[in-house]
Short mmCIF file of C-alpha atoms and ligand atoms in Angstrom, two decimals:
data_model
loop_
_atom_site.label_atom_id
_atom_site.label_comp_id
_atom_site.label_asym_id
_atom_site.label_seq_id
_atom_site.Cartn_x
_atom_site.Cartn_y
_atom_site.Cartn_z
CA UNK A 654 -94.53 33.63 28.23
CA UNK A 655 -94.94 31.12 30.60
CA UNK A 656 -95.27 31.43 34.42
CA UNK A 657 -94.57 27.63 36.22
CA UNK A 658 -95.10 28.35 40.30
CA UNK A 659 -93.60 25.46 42.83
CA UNK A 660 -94.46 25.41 46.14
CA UNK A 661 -90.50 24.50 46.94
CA UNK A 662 -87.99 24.85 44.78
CA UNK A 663 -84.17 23.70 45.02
CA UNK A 664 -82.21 27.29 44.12
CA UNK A 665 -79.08 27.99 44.06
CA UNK A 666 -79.04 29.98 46.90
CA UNK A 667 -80.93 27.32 49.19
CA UNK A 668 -84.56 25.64 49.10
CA UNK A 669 -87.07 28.53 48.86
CA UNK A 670 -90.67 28.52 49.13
CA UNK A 671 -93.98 29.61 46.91
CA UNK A 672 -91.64 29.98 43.98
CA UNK A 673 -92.48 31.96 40.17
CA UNK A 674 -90.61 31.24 37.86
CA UNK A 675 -91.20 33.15 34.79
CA UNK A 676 -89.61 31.92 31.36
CA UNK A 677 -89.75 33.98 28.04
CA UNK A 678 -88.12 32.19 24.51
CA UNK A 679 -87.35 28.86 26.67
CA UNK A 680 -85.13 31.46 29.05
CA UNK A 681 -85.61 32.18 33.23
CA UNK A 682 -87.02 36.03 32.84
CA UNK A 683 -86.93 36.22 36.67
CA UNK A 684 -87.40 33.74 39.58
CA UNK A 685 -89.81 35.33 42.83
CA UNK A 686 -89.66 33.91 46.17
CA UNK A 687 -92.46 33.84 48.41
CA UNK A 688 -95.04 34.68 45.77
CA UNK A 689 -98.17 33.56 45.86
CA UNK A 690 -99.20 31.92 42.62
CA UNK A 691 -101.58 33.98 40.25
CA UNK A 692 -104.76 32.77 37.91
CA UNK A 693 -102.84 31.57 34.90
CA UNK A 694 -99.61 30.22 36.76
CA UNK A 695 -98.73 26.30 36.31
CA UNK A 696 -98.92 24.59 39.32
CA UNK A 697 -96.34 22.13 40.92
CA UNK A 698 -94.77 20.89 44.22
CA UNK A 699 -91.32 20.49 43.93
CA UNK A 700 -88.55 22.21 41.44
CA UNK A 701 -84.86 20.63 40.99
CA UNK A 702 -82.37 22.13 38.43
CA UNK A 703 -82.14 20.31 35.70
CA UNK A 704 -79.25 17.63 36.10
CA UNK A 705 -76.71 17.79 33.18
CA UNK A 706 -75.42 13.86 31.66
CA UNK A 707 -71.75 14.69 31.17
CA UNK A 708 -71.10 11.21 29.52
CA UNK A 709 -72.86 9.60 26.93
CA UNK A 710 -72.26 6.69 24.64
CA UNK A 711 -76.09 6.75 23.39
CA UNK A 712 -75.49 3.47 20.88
CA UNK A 713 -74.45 1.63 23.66
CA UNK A 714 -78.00 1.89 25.07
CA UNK A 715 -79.00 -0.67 22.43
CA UNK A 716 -76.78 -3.15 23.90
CA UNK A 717 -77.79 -2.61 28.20
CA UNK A 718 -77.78 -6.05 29.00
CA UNK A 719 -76.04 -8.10 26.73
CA UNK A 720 -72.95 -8.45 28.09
CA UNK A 721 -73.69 -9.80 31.45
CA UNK A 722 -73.23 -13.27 30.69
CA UNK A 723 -70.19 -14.85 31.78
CA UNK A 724 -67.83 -16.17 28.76
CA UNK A 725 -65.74 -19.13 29.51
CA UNK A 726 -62.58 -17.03 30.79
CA UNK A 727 -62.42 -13.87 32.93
CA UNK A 728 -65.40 -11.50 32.29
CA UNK A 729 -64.07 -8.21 32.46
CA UNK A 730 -63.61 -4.61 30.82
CA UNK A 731 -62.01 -5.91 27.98
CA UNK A 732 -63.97 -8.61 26.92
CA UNK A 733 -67.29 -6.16 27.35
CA UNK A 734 -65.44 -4.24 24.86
CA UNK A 735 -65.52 -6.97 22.34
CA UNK A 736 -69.72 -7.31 22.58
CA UNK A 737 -69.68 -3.54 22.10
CA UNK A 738 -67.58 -3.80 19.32
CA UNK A 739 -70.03 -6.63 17.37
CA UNK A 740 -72.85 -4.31 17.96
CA UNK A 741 -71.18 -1.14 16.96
CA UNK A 742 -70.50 -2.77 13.49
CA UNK A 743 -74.02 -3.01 12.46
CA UNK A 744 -75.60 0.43 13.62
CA UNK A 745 -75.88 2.98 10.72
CA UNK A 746 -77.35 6.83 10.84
CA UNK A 747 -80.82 6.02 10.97
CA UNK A 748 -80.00 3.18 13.76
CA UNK A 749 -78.11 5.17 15.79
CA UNK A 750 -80.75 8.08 15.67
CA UNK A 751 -83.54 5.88 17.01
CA UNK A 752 -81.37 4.26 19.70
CA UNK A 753 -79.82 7.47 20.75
CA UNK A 754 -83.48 9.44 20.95
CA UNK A 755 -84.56 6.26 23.35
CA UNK A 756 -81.91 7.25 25.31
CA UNK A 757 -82.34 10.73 25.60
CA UNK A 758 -86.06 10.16 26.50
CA UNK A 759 -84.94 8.11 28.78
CA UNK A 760 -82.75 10.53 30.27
CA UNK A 761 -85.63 13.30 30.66
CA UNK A 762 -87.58 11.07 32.66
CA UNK A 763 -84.70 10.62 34.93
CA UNK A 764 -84.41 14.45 35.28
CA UNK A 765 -81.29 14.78 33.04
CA UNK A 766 -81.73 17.29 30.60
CA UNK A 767 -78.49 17.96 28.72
CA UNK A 768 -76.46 15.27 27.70
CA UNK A 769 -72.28 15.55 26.61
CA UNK A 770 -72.25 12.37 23.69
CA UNK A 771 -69.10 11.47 23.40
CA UNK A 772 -69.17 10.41 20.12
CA UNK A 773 -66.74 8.18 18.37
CA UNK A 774 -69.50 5.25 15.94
CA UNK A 775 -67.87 8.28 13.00
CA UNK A 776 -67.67 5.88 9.99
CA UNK A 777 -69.25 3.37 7.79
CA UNK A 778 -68.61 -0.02 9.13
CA UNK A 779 -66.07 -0.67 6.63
CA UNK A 780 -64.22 2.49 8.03
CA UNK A 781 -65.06 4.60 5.21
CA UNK A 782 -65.99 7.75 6.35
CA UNK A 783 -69.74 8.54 4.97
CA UNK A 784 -70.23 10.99 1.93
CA UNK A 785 -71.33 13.49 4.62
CA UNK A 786 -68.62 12.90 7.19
CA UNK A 787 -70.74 13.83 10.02
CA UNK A 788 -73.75 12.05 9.08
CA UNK A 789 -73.16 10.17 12.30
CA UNK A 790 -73.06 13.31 14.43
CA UNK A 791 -76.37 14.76 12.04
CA UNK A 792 -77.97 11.63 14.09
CA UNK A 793 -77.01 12.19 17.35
CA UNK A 794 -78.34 16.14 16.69
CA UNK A 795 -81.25 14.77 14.99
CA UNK A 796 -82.28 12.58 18.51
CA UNK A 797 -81.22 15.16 20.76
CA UNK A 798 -83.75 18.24 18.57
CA UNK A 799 -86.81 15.22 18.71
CA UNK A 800 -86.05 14.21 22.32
CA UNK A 801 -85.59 18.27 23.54
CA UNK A 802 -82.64 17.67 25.12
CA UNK A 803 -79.76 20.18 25.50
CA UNK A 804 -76.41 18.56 23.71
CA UNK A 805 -72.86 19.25 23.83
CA UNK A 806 -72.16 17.12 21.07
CA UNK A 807 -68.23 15.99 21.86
CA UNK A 808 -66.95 14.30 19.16
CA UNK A 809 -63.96 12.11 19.59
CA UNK A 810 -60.75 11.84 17.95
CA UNK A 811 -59.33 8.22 18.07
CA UNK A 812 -56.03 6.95 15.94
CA UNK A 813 -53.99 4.43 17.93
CA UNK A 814 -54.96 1.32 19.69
CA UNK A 815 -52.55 1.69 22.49
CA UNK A 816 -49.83 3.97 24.26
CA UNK A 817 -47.23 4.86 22.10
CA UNK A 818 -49.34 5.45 18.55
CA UNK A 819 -50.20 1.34 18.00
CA UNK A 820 -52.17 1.06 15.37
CA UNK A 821 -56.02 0.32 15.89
CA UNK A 822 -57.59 -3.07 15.01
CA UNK A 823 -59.68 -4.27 12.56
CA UNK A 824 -62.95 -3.42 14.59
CA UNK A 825 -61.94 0.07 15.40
CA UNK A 826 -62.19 1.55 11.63
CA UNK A 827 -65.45 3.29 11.88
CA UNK A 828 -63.54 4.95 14.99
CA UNK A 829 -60.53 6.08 12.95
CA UNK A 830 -59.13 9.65 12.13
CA UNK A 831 -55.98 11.36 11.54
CA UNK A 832 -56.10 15.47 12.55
CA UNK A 833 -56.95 16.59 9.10
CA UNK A 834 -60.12 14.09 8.91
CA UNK A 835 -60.82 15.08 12.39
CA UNK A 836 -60.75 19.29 11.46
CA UNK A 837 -63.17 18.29 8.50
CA UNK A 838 -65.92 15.99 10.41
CA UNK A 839 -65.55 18.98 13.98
CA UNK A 840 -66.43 21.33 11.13
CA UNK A 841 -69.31 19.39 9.82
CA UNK A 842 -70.82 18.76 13.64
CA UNK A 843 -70.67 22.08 14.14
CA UNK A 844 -72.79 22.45 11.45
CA UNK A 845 -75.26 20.38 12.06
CA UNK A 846 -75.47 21.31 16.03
CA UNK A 847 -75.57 25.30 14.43
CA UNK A 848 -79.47 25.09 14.46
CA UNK A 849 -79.91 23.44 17.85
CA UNK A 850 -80.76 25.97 20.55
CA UNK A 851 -78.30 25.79 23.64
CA UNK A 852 -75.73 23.35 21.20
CA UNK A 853 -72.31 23.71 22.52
CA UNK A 854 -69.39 21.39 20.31
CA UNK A 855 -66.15 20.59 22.21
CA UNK A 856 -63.68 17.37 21.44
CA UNK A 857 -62.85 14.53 23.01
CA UNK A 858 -59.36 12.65 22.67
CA UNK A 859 -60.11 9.15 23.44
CA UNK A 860 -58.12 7.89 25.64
CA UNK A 861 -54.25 8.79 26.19
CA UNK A 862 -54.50 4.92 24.64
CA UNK A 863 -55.86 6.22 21.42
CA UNK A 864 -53.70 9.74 20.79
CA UNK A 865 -50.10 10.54 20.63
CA UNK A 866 -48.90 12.99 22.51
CA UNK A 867 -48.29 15.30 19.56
CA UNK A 868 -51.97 14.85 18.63
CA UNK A 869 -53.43 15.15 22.08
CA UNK A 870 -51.31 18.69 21.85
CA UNK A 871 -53.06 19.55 18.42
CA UNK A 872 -56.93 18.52 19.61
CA UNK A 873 -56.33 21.07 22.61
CA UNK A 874 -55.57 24.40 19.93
CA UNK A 875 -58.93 22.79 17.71
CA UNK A 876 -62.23 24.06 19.77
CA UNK A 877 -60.41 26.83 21.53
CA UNK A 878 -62.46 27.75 24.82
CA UNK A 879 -64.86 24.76 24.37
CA UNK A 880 -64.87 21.70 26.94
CA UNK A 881 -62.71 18.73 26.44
CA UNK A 882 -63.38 15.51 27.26
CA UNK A 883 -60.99 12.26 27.77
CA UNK A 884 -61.56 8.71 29.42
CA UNK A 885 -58.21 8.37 31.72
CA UNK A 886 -57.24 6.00 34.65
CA UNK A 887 -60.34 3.62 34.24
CA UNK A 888 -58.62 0.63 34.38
CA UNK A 889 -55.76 -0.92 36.14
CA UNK A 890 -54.46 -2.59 33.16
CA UNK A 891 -54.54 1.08 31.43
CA UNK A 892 -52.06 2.35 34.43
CA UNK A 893 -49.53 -0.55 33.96
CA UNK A 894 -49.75 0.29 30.13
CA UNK A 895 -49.12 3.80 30.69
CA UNK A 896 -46.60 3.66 33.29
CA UNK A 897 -44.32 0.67 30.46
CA UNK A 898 -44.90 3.49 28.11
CA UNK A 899 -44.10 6.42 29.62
CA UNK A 900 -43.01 5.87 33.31
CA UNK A 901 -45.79 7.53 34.65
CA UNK A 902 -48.96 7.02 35.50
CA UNK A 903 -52.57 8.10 33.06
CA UNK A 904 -53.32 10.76 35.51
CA UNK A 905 -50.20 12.09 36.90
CA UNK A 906 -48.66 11.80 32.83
CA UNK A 907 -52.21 14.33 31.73
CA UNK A 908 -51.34 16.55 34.32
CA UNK A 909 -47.58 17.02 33.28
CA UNK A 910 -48.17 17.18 29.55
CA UNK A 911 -51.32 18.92 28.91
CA UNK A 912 -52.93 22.60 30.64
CA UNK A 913 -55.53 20.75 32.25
CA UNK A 914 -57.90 23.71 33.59
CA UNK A 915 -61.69 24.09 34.01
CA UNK A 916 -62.39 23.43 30.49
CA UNK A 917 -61.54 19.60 31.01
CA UNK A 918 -63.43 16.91 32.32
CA UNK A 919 -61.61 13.67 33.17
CA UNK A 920 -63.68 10.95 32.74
CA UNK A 921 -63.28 8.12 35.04
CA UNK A 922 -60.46 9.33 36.78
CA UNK A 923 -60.74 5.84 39.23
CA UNK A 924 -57.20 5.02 39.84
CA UNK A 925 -55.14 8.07 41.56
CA UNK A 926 -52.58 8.13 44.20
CA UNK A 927 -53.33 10.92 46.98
CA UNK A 928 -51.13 13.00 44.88
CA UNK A 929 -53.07 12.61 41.72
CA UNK A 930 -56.18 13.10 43.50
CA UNK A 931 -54.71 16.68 44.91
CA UNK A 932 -53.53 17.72 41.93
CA UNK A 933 -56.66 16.95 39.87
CA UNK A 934 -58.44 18.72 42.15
CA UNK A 935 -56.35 21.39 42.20
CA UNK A 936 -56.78 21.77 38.30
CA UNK A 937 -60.26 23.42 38.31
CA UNK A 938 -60.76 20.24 36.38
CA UNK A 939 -64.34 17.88 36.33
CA UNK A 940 -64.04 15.04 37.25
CA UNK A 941 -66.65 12.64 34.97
CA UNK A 942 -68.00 9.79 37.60
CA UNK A 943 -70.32 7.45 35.83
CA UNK A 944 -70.44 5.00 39.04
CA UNK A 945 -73.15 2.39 37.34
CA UNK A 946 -71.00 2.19 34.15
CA UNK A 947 -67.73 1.77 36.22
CA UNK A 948 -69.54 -1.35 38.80
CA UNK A 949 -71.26 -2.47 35.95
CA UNK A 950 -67.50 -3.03 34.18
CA UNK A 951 -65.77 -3.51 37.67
CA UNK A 952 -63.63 -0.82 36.84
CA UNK A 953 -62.95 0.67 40.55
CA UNK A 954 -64.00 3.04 42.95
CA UNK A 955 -62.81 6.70 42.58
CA UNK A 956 -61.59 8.63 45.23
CA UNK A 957 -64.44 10.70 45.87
CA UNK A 958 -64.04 11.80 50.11
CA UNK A 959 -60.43 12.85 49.16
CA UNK A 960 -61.22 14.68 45.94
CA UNK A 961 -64.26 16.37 47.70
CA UNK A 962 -62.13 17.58 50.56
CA UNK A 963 -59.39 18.65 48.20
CA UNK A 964 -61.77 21.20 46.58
CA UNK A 965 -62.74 19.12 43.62
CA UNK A 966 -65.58 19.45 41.47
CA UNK A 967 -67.57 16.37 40.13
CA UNK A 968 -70.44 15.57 37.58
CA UNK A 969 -72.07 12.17 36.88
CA UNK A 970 -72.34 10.58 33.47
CA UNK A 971 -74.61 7.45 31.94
CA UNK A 972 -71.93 6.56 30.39
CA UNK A 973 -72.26 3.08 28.80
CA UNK A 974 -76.26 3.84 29.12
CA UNK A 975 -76.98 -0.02 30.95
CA UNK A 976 -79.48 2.09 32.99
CA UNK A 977 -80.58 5.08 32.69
CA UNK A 978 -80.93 7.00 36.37
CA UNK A 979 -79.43 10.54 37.51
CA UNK A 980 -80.63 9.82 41.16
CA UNK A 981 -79.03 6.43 40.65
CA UNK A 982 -75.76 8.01 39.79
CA UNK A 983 -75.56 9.81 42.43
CA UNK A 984 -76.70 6.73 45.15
CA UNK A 985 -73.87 4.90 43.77
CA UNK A 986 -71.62 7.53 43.86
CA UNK A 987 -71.84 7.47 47.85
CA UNK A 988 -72.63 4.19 48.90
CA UNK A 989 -69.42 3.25 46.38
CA UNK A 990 -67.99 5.39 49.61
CA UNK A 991 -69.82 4.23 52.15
CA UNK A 992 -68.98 0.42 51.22
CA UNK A 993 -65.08 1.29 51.47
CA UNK A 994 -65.04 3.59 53.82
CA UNK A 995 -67.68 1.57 56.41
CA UNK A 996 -68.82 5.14 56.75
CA UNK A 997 -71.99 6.68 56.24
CA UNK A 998 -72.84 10.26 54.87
CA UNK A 999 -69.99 10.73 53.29
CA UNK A 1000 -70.46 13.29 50.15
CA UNK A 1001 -72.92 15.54 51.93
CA UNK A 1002 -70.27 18.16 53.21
CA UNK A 1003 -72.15 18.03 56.43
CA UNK A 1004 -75.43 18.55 55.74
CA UNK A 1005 -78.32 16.60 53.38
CA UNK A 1006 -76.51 14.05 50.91
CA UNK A 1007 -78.86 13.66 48.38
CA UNK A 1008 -78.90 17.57 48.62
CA UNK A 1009 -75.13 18.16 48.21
CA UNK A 1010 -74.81 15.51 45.86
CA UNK A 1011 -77.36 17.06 43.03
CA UNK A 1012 -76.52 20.91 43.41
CA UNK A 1013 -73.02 19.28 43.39
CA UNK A 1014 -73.04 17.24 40.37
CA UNK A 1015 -75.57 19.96 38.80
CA UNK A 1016 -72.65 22.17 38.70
CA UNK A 1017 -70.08 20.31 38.03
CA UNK A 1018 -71.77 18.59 34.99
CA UNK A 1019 -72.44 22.21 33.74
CA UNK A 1020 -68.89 23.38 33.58
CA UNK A 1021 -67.71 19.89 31.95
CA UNK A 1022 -70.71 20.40 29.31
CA UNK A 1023 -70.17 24.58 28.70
CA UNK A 1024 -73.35 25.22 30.11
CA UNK A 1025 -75.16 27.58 33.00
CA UNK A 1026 -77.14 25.44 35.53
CA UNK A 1027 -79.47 26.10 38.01
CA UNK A 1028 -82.49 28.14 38.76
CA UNK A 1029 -81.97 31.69 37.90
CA UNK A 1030 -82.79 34.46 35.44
CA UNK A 1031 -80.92 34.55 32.26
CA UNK A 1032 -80.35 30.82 32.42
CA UNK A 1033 -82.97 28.11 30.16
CA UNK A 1034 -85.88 26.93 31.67
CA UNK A 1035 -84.27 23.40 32.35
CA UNK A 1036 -86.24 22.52 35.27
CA UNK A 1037 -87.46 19.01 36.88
CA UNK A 1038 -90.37 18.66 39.19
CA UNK A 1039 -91.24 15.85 41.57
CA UNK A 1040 -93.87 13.61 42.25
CA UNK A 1041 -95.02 14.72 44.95
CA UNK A 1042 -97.43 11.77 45.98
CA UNK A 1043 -95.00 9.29 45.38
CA UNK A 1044 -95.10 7.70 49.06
CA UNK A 1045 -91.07 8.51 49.04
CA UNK A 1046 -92.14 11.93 49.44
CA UNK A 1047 -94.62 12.24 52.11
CA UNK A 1048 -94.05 14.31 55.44
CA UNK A 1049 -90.79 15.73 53.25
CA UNK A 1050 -90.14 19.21 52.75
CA UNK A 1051 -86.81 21.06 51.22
CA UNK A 1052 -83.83 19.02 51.10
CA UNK A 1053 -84.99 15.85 52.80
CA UNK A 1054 -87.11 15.81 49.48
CA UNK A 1055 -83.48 15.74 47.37
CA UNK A 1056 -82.37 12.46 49.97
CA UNK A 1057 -86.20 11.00 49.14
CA UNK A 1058 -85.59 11.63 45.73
CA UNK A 1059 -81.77 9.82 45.72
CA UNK A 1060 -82.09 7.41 48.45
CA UNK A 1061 -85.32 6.24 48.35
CA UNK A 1062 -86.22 6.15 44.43
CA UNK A 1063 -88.76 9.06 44.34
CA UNK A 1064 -89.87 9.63 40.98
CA UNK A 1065 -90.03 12.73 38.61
CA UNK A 1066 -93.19 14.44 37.67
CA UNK A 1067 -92.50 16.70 34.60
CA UNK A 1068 -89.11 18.09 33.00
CA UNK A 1069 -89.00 21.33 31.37
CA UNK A 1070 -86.32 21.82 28.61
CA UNK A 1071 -85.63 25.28 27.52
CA UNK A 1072 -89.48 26.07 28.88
CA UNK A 1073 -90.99 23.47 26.71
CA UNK A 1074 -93.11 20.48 28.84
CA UNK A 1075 -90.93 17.37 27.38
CA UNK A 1076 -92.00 14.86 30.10
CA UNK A 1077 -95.02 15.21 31.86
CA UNK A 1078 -96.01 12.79 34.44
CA UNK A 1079 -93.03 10.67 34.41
CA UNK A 1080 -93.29 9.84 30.80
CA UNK A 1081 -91.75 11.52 27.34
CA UNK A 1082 -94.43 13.38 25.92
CA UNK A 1083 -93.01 11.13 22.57
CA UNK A 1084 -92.12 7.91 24.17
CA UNK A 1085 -94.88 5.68 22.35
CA UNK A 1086 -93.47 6.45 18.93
CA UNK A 1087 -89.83 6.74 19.89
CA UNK A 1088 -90.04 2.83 21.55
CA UNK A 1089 -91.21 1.74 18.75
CA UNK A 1090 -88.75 2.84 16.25
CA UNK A 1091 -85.95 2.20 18.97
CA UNK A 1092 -88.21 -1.66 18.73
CA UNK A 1093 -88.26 -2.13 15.52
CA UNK A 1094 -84.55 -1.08 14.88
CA UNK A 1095 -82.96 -3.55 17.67
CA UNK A 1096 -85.12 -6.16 16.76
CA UNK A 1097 -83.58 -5.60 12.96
CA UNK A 1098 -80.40 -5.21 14.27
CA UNK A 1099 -79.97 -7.87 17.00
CA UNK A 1100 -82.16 -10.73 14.38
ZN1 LIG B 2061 -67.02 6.36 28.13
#
């Protein structure tokens, strides 16, 4: 048993001071308020909930930076997708197992500490699918049980290469599956998340690019009460596809043809009309914001002041991994708002931003992942403490420390996972040996 005492902690029901925290098998036994701390306590300053990742592509990590120079045409979404493509060709199981624990250390540090991969790199580069089929999703597990972060492992179904059942290209074969493939490799992640405590496995179609209606109908019966996860509406180019296909648009089409409810998360989710936006709020519904990912690609700025005052429930996502930040999520996330709105404060509900904006996407990202969050007895000790004499800090106390924290690049202290100390101050407790295998394996792969 371990007791951790913070002098203020961020709780569900408001900041509270002189906080105990006592955690038995990795799990909140209770949580005291105004308790003084005892002899054998662990001291810290500041407590924040965990912050859940709901949107992960952890091989992309390997690439952060290579596709920001400018080719001789149009950069865009599309042609970023062809760099990811050349680098998704060469990773294997081992590669992807050191890239994707660099990123999940790198997540910890941030304060993230459960991560939804949506996983897709299934095959062998020639599209084979492995002798173990899920020896791609054994890698992922593998990274998440070194790093100590919680996973809900998503992995994703992907058959067409546009509206209407196209058929992929050439590079997408280590993406392929029909629904049969598909049942086999869910059953084989399942397996291999089965020893990893807190695991949860939903599915993810693609894209409405990448699955047929009939298919997209199928995935939904596979992981019955588990999340699902789909990119939609990213991309204007998507809509106009959609709309030649179908007559309607990404969003408004999901909505009419699927029982969207709380166990979806809609990834992206940037171009709505004011209907759309209503509606998707409506659904019970996450919506998956990864705003670096989405200026980083210059896909568009979602809706967020409508959505919010609709009653709509948000989580943030690293997405294409290009940097690694949960406060910087959620910075972007309003001043995305601010810069179109020529507004300020936007996201806060009326009180502290940075505040609203973590306990907000804290428990958002948990519903979109299958997860508890927060603070409290009976949930895991997923807990991240703050620097407290990081100059950001000083002269702060209880939720001005949360705007310090997202504002004004404060920095992390030590992240508890399940109860177990996997950063401690500001660093991985395994970072030396993960860099170097995540080293050695881009220098290999990008020589
Ligand atoms: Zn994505």
């Amino acid at each position: 048993m371990t007791v951790l005492h913070f002098a203020e902690a961020m709780l569900p029901e408001g900041w509270a001071r002189d906080v105990r925290v006592t955690v038995a098998d990795g799990v909140i036994a209770s949580v005291e308020i105004g308790a003084a701390a005892h002899g054998g306590d662990e001291r810290h300053a500041v407590a924040l909930p965990g912050m859940p990742n709901l949107h992960s592509h952890a091989f992309q990590r390997g690439m952060a930076g290579l596709a920001e120079v400018a080719g001789p045409g149009d950069d865009s979404f599309w042609t970023w997708r062809e760099v990811m493509y050349l680098f998704a060709a060469r990773v294997s199981p081992d590669d992807l197992a050191a890239i994707a624990a660099m990123a999940y250390a790198g997540m910890l540090e941030t304060g993230f500490t459960r991560v939804g991969e949506f996983h897709y790199l299934h095959h062998a580069p020639d599209g084979a699918p492995y002798a173990d089929r899920a020896a791609m999703s054994a890698a992922i597990v593998a990274a998440a049980e070194e790093t100590g972060i919680a996973l809900t492992h998503l992995p994703v179904f992907y058959a067409h290469g546009g509206f209407g059942g196209a058929p992929l290209g050439e590079r997408q074969a280590r993406f392929r599956h029909d629904l049969d493939g598909f049942a086999r490799l869910l059953e084989g992640a399942r397996a291999a998340c089965a020893t990893l405590p807190d695991a949860v496995v939903g599915v993810a179609p693609h894209s409405l690019r990448a699955v047929t209606p009939e298919e997209l109908a199928a995935l939904e019966l596979m992981a019955p009460g588990a999340p699902i996860h789909i990119h939609i509406a990213e991309q204007v180019r998507e809509v106009e596809d959609c709309r030649a296909w179908s007559g309607a648009r990404p969003m408004e089409w999901l909505l009419d043809h699927a029982a969207v409810d709380a166990r979806w998360c809609l990834v992206h989710a940037t171009h709505m009309t004011a209907d759309e936006t209503e509606r998707l709020a409506r659904s019970g519904a996450v919506a998956g914001l990864c705003p670096i990912t989405e200026a980083n690609l210059g896909d568009g700025i979602f809706p967020a002041v409508d959505f919010l005052a609709a009653g709509g429930r948000y989580g943030v996502g690293s997405d294409s991994n290009v940097l690694i930040d949960a406060a910087e999520e959620l910075r972007l996330l309003e001043y995305g708002q601010r810069l179109e709105r020529r507004g300020r404060n936007l996201l806060g509900r009326g009180g502290s931003t940075g505040d609203a904006l973590w306990r907000g996407a804290v428990a958002g990202g948990a519903r979109a992942l299958g997860a508890a969050s927060g603070i409290a007895a009976g949930n895991a000790a997923d807990i991240v403490s703050l620097d407290r004499d990081h100059p950001a800090f000083v002269a702060r106390e209880g939720a001005a420390l949360a705007d310090a924290f997202v504002f004004a690049r404060g920095a992390v202290d030590c992240v508890w996972r399940r109860g177990a100390k996997v950063v401690s101050g500001g660093r991985h407790v395994a970072r030396d040996a993960i860099a170097r295998r995540y080293a050695a394996t881009l220098r290999r792969l990008l020589a």
